[in-house]
Structure formats: structure tokens, C-alpha cells
Coordinates of C-alpha atoms in Angstrom, one line a residue:
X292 CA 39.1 -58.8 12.2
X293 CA 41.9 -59.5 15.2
X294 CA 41.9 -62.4 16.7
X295 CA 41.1 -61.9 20.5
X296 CA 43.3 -64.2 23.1
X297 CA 42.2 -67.2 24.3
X298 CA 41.3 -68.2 27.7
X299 CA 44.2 -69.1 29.2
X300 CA 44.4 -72.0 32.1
X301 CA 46.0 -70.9 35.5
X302 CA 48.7 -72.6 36.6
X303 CA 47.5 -75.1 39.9
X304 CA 49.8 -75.9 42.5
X305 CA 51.1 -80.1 43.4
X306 CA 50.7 -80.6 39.5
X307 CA 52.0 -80.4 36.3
X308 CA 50.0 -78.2 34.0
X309 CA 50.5 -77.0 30.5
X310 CA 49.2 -73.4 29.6
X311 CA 49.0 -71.5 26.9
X312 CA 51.6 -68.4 26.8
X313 CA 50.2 -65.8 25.3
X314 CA 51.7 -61.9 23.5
X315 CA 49.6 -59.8 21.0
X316 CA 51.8 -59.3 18.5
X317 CA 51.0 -56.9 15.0
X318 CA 51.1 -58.5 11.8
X319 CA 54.8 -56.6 11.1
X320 CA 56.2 -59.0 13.7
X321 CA 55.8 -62.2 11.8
X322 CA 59.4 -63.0 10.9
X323 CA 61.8 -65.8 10.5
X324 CA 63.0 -66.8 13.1
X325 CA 66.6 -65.8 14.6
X326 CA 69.5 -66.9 16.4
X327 CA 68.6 -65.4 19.8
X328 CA 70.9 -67.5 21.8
X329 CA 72.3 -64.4 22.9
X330 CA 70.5 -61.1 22.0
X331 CA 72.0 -58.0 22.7
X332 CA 71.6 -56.0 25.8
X333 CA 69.0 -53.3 25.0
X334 CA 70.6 -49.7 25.2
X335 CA 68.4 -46.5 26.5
X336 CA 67.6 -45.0 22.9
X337 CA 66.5 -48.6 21.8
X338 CA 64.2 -49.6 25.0
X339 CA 62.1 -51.0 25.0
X340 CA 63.1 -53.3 21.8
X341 CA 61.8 -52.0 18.4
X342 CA 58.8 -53.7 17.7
X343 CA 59.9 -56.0 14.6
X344 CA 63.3 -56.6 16.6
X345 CA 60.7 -58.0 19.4
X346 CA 58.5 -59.7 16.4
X347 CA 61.2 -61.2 15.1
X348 CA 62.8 -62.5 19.0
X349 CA 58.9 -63.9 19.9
X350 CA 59.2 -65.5 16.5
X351 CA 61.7 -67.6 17.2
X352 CA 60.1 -69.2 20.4
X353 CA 56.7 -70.0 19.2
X354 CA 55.0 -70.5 15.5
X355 CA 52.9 -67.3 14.3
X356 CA 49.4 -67.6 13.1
X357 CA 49.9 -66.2 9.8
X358 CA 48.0 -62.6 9.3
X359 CA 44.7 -62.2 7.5
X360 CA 44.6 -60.6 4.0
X361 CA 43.9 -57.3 5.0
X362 CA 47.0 -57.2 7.0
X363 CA 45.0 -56.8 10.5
X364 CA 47.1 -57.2 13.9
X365 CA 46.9 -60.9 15.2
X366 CA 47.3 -63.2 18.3
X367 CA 50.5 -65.0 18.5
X368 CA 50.6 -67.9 20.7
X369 CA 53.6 -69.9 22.0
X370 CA 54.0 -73.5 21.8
X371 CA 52.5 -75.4 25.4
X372 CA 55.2 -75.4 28.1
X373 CA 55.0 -77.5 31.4
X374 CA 54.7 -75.5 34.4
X375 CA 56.4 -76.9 37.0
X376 CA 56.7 -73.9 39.5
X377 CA 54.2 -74.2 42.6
X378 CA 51.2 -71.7 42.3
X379 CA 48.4 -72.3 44.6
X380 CA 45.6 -75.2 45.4
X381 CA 42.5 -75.1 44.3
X382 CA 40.0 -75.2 47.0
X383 CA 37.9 -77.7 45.5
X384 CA 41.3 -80.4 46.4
X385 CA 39.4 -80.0 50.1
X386 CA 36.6 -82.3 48.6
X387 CA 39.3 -84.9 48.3
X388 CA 40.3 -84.5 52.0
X389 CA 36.5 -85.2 53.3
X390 CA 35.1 -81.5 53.1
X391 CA 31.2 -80.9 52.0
X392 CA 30.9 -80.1 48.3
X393 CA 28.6 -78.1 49.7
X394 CA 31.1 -76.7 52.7
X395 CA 33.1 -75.5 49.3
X396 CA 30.6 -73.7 47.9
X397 CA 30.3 -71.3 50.7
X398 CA 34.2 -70.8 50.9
X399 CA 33.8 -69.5 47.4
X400 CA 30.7 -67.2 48.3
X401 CA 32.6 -65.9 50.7
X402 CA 35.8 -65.1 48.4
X403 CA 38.2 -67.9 49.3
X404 CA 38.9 -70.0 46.4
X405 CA 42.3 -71.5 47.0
X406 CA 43.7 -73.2 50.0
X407 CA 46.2 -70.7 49.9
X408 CA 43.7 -67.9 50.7
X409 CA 42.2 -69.9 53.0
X410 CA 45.0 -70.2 55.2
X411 CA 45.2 -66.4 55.3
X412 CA 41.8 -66.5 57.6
X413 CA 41.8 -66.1 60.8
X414 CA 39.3 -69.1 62.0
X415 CA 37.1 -66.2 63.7
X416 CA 36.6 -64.9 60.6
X417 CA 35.7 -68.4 58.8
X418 CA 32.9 -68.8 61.5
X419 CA 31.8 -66.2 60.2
X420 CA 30.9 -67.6 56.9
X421 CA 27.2 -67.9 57.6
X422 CA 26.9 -71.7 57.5
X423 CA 30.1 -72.6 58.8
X424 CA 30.4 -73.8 62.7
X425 CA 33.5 -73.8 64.7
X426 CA 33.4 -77.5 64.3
X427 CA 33.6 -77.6 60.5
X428 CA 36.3 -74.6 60.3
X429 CA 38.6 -76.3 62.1
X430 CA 38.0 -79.7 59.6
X431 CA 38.2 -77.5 56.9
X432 CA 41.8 -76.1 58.1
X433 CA 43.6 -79.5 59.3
X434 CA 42.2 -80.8 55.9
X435 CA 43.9 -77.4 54.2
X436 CA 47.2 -77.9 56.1
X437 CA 47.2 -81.5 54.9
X438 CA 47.3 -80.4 51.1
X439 CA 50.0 -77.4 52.1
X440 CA 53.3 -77.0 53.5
X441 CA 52.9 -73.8 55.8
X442 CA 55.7 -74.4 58.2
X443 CA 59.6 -72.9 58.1
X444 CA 61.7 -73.5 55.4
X445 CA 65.5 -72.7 54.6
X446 CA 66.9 -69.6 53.3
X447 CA 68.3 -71.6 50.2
X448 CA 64.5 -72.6 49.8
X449 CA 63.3 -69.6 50.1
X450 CA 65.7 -68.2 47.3
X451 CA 64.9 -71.4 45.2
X452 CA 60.9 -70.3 45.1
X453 CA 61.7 -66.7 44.9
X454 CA 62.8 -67.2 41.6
X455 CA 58.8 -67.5 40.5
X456 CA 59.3 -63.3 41.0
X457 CA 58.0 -61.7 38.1
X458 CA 59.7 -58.6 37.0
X459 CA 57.4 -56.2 34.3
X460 CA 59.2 -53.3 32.5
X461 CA 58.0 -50.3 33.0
X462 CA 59.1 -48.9 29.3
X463 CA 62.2 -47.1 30.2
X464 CA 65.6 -48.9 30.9
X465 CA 66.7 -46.2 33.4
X466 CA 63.6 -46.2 35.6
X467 CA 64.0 -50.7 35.0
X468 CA 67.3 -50.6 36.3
X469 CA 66.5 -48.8 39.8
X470 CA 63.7 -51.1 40.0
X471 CA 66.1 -53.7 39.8
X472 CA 64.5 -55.2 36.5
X473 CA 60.7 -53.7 37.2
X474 CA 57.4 -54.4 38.9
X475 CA 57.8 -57.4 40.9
X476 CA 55.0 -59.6 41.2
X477 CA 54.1 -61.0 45.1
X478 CA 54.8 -57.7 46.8
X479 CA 52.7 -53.8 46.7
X480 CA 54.8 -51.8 45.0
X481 CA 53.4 -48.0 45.7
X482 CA 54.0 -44.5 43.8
X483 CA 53.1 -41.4 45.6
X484 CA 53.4 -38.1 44.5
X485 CA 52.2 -34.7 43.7
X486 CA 48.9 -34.6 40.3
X487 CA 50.7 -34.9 37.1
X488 CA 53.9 -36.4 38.4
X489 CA 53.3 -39.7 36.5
X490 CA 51.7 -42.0 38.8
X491 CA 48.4 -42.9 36.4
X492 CA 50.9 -42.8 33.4
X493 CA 52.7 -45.2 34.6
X494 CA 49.9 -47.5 35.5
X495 CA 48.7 -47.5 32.1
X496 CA 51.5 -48.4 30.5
X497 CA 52.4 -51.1 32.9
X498 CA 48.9 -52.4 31.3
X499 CA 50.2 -53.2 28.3
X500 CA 53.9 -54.2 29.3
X501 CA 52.3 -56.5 31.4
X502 CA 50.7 -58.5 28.5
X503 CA 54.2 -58.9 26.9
X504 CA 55.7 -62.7 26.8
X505 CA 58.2 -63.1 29.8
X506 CA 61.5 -63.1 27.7
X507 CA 60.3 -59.5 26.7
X508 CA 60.5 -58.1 30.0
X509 CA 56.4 -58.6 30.1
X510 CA 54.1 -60.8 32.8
X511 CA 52.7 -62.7 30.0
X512 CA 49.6 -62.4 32.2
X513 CA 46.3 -60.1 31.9
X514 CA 45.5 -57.2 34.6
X515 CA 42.5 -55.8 36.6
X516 CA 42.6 -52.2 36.9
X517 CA 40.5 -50.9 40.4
X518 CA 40.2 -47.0 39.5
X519 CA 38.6 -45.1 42.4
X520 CA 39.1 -41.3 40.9
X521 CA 38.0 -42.0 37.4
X522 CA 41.4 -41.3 35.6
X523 CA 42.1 -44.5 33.2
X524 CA 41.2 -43.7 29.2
X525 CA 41.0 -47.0 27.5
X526 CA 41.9 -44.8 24.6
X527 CA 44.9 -43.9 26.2
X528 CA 45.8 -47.9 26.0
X529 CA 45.7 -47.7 21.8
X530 CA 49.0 -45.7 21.1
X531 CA 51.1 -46.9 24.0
X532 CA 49.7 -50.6 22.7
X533 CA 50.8 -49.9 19.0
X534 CA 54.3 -48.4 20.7
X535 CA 55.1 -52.0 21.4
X536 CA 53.9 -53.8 18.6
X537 CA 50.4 -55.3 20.1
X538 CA 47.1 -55.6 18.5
X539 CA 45.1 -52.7 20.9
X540 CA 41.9 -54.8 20.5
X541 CA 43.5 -57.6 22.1
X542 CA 45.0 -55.7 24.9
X543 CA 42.0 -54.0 26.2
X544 CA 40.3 -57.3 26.1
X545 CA 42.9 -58.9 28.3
X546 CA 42.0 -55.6 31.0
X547 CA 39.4 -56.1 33.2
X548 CA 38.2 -52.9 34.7
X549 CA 36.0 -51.5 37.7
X550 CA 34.8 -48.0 38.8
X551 CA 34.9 -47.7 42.6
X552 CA 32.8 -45.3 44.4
X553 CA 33.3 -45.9 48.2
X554 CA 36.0 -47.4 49.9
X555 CA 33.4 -50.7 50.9
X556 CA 32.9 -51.0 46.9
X557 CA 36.6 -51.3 46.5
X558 CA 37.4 -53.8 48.9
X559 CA 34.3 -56.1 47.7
X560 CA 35.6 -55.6 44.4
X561 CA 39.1 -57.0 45.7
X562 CA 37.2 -60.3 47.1
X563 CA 35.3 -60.6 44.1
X564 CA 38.8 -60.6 42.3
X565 CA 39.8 -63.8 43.6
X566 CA 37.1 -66.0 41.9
X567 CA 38.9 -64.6 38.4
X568 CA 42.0 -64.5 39.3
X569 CA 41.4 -68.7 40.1
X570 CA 40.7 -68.8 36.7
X571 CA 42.6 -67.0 34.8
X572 CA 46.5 -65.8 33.9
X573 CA 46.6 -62.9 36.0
X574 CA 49.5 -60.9 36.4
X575 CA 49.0 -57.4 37.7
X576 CA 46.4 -55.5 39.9
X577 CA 46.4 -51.7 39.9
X578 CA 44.4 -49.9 42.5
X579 CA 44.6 -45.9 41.7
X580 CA 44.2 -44.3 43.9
X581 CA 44.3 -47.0 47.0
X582 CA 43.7 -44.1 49.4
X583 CA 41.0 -41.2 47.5
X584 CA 38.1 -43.0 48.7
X585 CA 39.0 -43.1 52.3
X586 CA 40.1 -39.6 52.7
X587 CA 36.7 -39.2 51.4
X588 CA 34.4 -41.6 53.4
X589 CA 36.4 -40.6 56.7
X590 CA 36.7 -37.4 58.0
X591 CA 38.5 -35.7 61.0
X592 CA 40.7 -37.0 63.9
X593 CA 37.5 -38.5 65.6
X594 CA 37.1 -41.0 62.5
X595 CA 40.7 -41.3 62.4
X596 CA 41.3 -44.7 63.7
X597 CA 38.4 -46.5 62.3
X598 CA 39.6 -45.2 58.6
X599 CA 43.0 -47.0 59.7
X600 CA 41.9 -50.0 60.6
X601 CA 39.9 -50.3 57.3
X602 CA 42.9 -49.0 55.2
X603 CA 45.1 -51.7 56.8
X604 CA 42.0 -54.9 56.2
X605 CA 42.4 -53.6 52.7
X606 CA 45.7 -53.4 52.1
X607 CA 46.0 -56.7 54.2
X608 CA 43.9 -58.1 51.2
X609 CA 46.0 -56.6 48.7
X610 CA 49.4 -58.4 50.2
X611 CA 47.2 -61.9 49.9
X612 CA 46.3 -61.4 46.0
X613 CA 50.1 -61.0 45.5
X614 CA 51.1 -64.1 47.8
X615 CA 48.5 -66.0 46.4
X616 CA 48.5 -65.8 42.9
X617 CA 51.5 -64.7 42.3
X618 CA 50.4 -60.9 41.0
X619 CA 52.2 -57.6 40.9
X620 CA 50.7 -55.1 43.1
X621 CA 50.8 -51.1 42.0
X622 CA 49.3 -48.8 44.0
X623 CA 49.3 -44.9 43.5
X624 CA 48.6 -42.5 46.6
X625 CA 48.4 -38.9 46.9
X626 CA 50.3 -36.6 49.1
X627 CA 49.2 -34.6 52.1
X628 CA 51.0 -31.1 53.3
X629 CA 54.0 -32.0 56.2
X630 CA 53.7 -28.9 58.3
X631 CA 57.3 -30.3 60.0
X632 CA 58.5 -31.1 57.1
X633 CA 61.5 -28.5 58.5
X634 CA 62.2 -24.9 58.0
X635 CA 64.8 -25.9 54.9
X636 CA 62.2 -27.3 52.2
X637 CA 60.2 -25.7 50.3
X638 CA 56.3 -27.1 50.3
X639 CA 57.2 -30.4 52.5
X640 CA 54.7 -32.8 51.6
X641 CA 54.9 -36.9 52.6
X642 CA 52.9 -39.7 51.3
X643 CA 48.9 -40.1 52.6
X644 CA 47.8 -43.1 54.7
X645 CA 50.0 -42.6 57.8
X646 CA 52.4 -45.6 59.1
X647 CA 49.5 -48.1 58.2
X648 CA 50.1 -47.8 54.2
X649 CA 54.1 -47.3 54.8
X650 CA 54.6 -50.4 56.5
X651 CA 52.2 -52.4 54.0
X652 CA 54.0 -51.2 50.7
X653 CA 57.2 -53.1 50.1
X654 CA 58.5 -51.2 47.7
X655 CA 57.4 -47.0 47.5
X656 CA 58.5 -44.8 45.1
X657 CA 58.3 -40.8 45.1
X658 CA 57.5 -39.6 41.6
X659 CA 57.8 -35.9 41.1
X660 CA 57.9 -33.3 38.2
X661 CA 61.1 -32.3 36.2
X662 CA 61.5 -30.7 33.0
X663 CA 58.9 -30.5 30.5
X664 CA 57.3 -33.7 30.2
X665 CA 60.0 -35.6 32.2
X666 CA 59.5 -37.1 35.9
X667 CA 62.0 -37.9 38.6
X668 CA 61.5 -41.4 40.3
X669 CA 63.4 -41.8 43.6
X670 CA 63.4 -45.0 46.1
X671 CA 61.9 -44.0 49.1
X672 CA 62.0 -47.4 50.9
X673 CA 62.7 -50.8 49.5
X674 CA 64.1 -54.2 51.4
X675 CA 66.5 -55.2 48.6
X676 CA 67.1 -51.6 46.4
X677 CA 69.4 -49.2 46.9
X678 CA 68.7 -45.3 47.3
X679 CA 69.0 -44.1 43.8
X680 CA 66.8 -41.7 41.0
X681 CA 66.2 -42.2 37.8
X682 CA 64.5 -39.8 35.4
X683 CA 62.1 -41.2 32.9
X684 CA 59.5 -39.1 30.1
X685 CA 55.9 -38.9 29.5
X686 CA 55.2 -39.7 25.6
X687 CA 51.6 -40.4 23.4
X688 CA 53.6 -44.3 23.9
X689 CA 53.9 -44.5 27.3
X690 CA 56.1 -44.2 29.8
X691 CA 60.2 -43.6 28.2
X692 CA 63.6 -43.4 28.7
X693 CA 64.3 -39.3 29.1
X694 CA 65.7 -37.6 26.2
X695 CA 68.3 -35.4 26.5

């Protein structure tokens, strides 16, 4: 039988923690190890790396468990490291400061379980924690602010903690390399785009890429999946899992998974995320889609600006999971007819959710159909990216560089 992973410690900010870092790895990776002082840049036919190249790279970072008998896939772990990058506070430090135990406890009801997050409240939204006064939210803050450094810092700061960013391949070099090395974690990154253009394809292989150790282009984290239109195959997980080498077993188990029905089911799934995500090595949240169930539960112009506002509290909540915990955010949206989309193009369409979703995604991609089975990828807005394409293929293993 496979060995499923282990719980895994999150990382806790002010300390020094060790955790576990974790990659599923099949029995054909267990190898020597190598010199990898300087492994060779992976080229477009060879990406991502073959899976006993990758066995044999992992290999030489951390001791395997040897396999069973019966040659079954099995969990290899990597020796302890210190953490020492900054993550977030746990909001059981406010004890410490002179806050209720039982003050706590009703944070954590409500969905707050960092100081981080709590900080992202507005107080007139604390008070209205039932049990909370004015009085105590404002005791609970100055004791929040005591344990966190929320003012300005300096660009070279800045620079110095952006390098906590998390970039997770996507499976194709091409598509990588506009992304500027991948998913990045602590921002929304959003695909839009006509059915079958790739968007849910992509999201499922990002499941598994995610899973892979850091040196391997992976998040060496697990991932939540929100699916609102009832699109993710767990089967579909098995061959794109065995594509890169991983025990499928393990993978699934290191997906956590919800079914949302209306758009208030998916943003209470969203703040019951938070109590996990606390807990646990979390590296990537996919909502698909983030905007089907609001096209639904809203309809015409006179419902226009209440479905809106809700949109933006959501995203608003997606922006904090990345902040907070240090997450990749992917969202997929649909696309809606642009009747002035000009006289020149032929079925203008734009992405749904108005200026309220545009400005919240920081990074949006436009995925469309090409040839056969292979999909154009095009930056439509990014802050640091610059306007390009890149063409990528659908495959039974996932997303791919294109063949020619």
C-alpha cells in the first residue's frame, strides 16, 4: 500500500520552525544521488523533467524511504529545514498580549485565525462578532499591532520579502516563461476564456505541479479546489499525476475539495478555509468558476450593483488568503458577448465581472482555442509581465509544451 503524506506543520511567523518538505515521488525515482550543483536548463521537448531525471535530482536533497516489495509508489520526505522567512502569527500569540482565551475563540468562529487576518478587518466588522464590544476590538487590535509591523517599509525591503514568492509550473516551459517562471503565490492570478479553451485543464494540472518540492518548479504545498460548475474529475488527477512521477493516491489526498452551489456557499467556504489553511502547508486555492454562481444568483441591471458589491467582498477575501498565507490564487471566469467590441472583430467577447473582477486579478490571462488540441495563452494585464503569447497543448498528462 502507498504511504499517504504526513501532516505537515505550517510555517508561524517571529519564530524559527522546522517543517517537513514533502513530494510524492514513484518507486522509479529512488536513485543515487547526483551532482546537481548545476543541472541543466530544461529544454521544451524535455519539460517538465523526465520523471527519473526528477527522482534522481529529489534524491540527492533528501533520503528516500525505500519502496515496498511489491514495488508500490511511495512518500519521499526531505530532511527538516529551518524556516526562517516570516509567514504569519498565530492568533492565539493575542493571549500573550492580555486578550480572553475566550475573546480568541470567537475570532476563530468568526474565521480569523491569524493576526494577519485580523488586521484585514475593518473594526465595524469585528463588532460585529457577536460577543465582541467596541471596547474589546479595539484591545484586541492595539494588542495585534503590538505582535506586527504594519507600517511603511523600504523598496529594498519590500524586494527582500518578495522573495518568499512562489512560482508553480504550469507543465509547459513556453506558457512558464511568459508567466515569468509560473503561478505566483500572494496575488489572483485569473484565466478567462471561451468553454474548452483550457482554463479547467490547466487548474488541474496546477494540482499536481503544485505538490512538487520547490527545486522542481513545484509549491511543495497541498491545494483546496472551490468548484462551483461541477467540472473537476479526480480521475482526471491519476494520469497527469503518473506524468510527473507521483504516487496518485497521495496527491488526491493532499487535495481538499468542495462543491459550491450558491455564491453565499462559496464565500463561507472561503472563511472556513482559513482555519486549514492555519494548520496546514497550503499552497494554492483554485476557485472555478469565481463568477458562474453570481451570474446565476443575480439577475438583470436592477440586481446589478448588489451582485458587485458581493463579487468584490469575495474577491476582497481571495486577495487576504494570498497575503496571508502566502497561497497562489487561480481563478477561471467566463466570457460575456462585447456588442462594441468594434465593427473589425469577429465575435468580440471580454472577460465577465465588469471592472470589479479586472481590478482585483493581478495577473489575467486570455486562453483561447488553436489547432487541434493546442491553446493560445496571451497576457492581458500584468504589473511586472510583458505583453506576449505562448501556445501550449492539452494531453491525457496535463497541460504541455505544443508540438509542432
Amino acid at each position: 500500500m502507498s504511504e499517504k503524506p504526513s501532516s505537515t506543520p505550517h510555517r508561524h511567523c517571529g519564530t524559527r520552525h522546522e517543517t517537513h518538505h514533502f513530494s510524492i515521488l514513484s518507486h522509479s525515482l529512488v536513485s543515487p544521488p547526483l551532482d546537481v550543483s548545476s543541472p541543466p536548463s530544461p529544454t521544451p521537448s524535455s519539460w517538465p523533467p523526465p520523471p527519473t531525471a526528477a527522482g534522481a535530482r529529489f534524491a540527492a536533497m533528501a533520503p528516500s524511504r525505500h519502496a515496498d516489495d511489491g514495488g508500490q509508489l511511495q512518500l519521499m520526505e526531505a530532511d527538516r529545514v529551518e524556516e526562517e522567512e516570516e509567514c504569519f502569527e498565530s492568533i492565539d500569540k493575542l493571549i500573550s498580549q492580555g486578550i480572553n482565551a475566550g475573546d480568541v475563540k470567537k475570532l476563530q468562529d468568526a474565521g480569523i485565525y491569524t493576526c494577519n487576518g485580523l488586521m484585514m478587518h475593518t473594526k465595524k466588522s469585528l463588532t460585529g462578532i457577536k460577543g465582541l464590544s467596541e471596547a474589546k476590538v479595539d484591545k484586541i487590535c492595539e494588542a495585534a499591532e503590538k505582535l506586527l509591523s504594519q507600517g511603511f517599509m523600504t523598496g529594498s525591503d519590500l524586494l527582500l520579502k518578495r522573495k518568499s514568492v512562489v512560482r508553480i509550473t504550469t507543465g509547459s516551459q513556453a506558457l512558464d516563461e511568459l508567466l515569468g517562471g509560473g503561478i505566483e503565490t500572494l496575488c489572483i492570478t485569473e484565466a478567462f476564456g471561451e468553454f474548452r479553451s483550457g482554463k479547467t485543464q490547466l487548474a488541474h494540472t496546477l494540482c499536481v505541479s503544485t505538490q512538487l518540492p520547490i527545486h522542481m518548479h513545484g509549491g511543495n504545498g497541498k491545494v483546496a479546489y472551490i468548484d462551483t460548475e461541477g467540472t473537476f474529475r479526480p480521475e482526471r488527477i491519476v494520469p497527469i499525476a503518473e506524468r510527473f512521477g507521483m504516487d496518485p493516491n497521495a496527491v488526491l489526498d493532499n487535495i481538499i475539495y468542495a462543491r459550491a452551489y450558491t455564491y453565499e456557499h462559496q464565500y463561507n467556504l472561503l472563511l472556513g478555509l482559513a482555519a486549514k489553511m492555519a494548520e496546514e502547508p497550503f499552497r494554492l486555492l483554485i476557485v472555478d468558476s469565481v463568477i458562474a454562481l453570481f451570474r446565476v444568483d443575480f439577475s438583470g441591471r436592477g440586481e446589478l450593483a448588489e451582485r458587485q458589491q458581493k463579487l468584490a467582498q469575495m474577491l476582497s477575501r481571495l486577495t487576504k488568503i494570498a497575503e496571508e498565507f502566502n497561497v497562489a490564487v487561480y481563478i477561471t471566469n467566463q466570457v460575456i458577448a462585447d456588442p462594441g467590441g468594434g465593427m473589425f472583430i469577429t465575435d468580440p467577447k471580454k472577460p465577465a465581472g465588469g471592472h470589479v473582477l479586472a481590478h482585483a486579478a493581478t495577473i489575467r490571462l486570455m486562453l483561447r482555442k488553436g489547432k487541434g488540441e493546442q491553446r493560445v495563452c496571451k497576457i492581458f494585464d500584468a504589473p511586472n509581465l510583458p505583453e506576449g503569447e505562448a501556445v501550449f497543448q492539452v494531453t491525457s498528462g496535463g497541460i504541455m509544451d505544443a508540438k509542432d
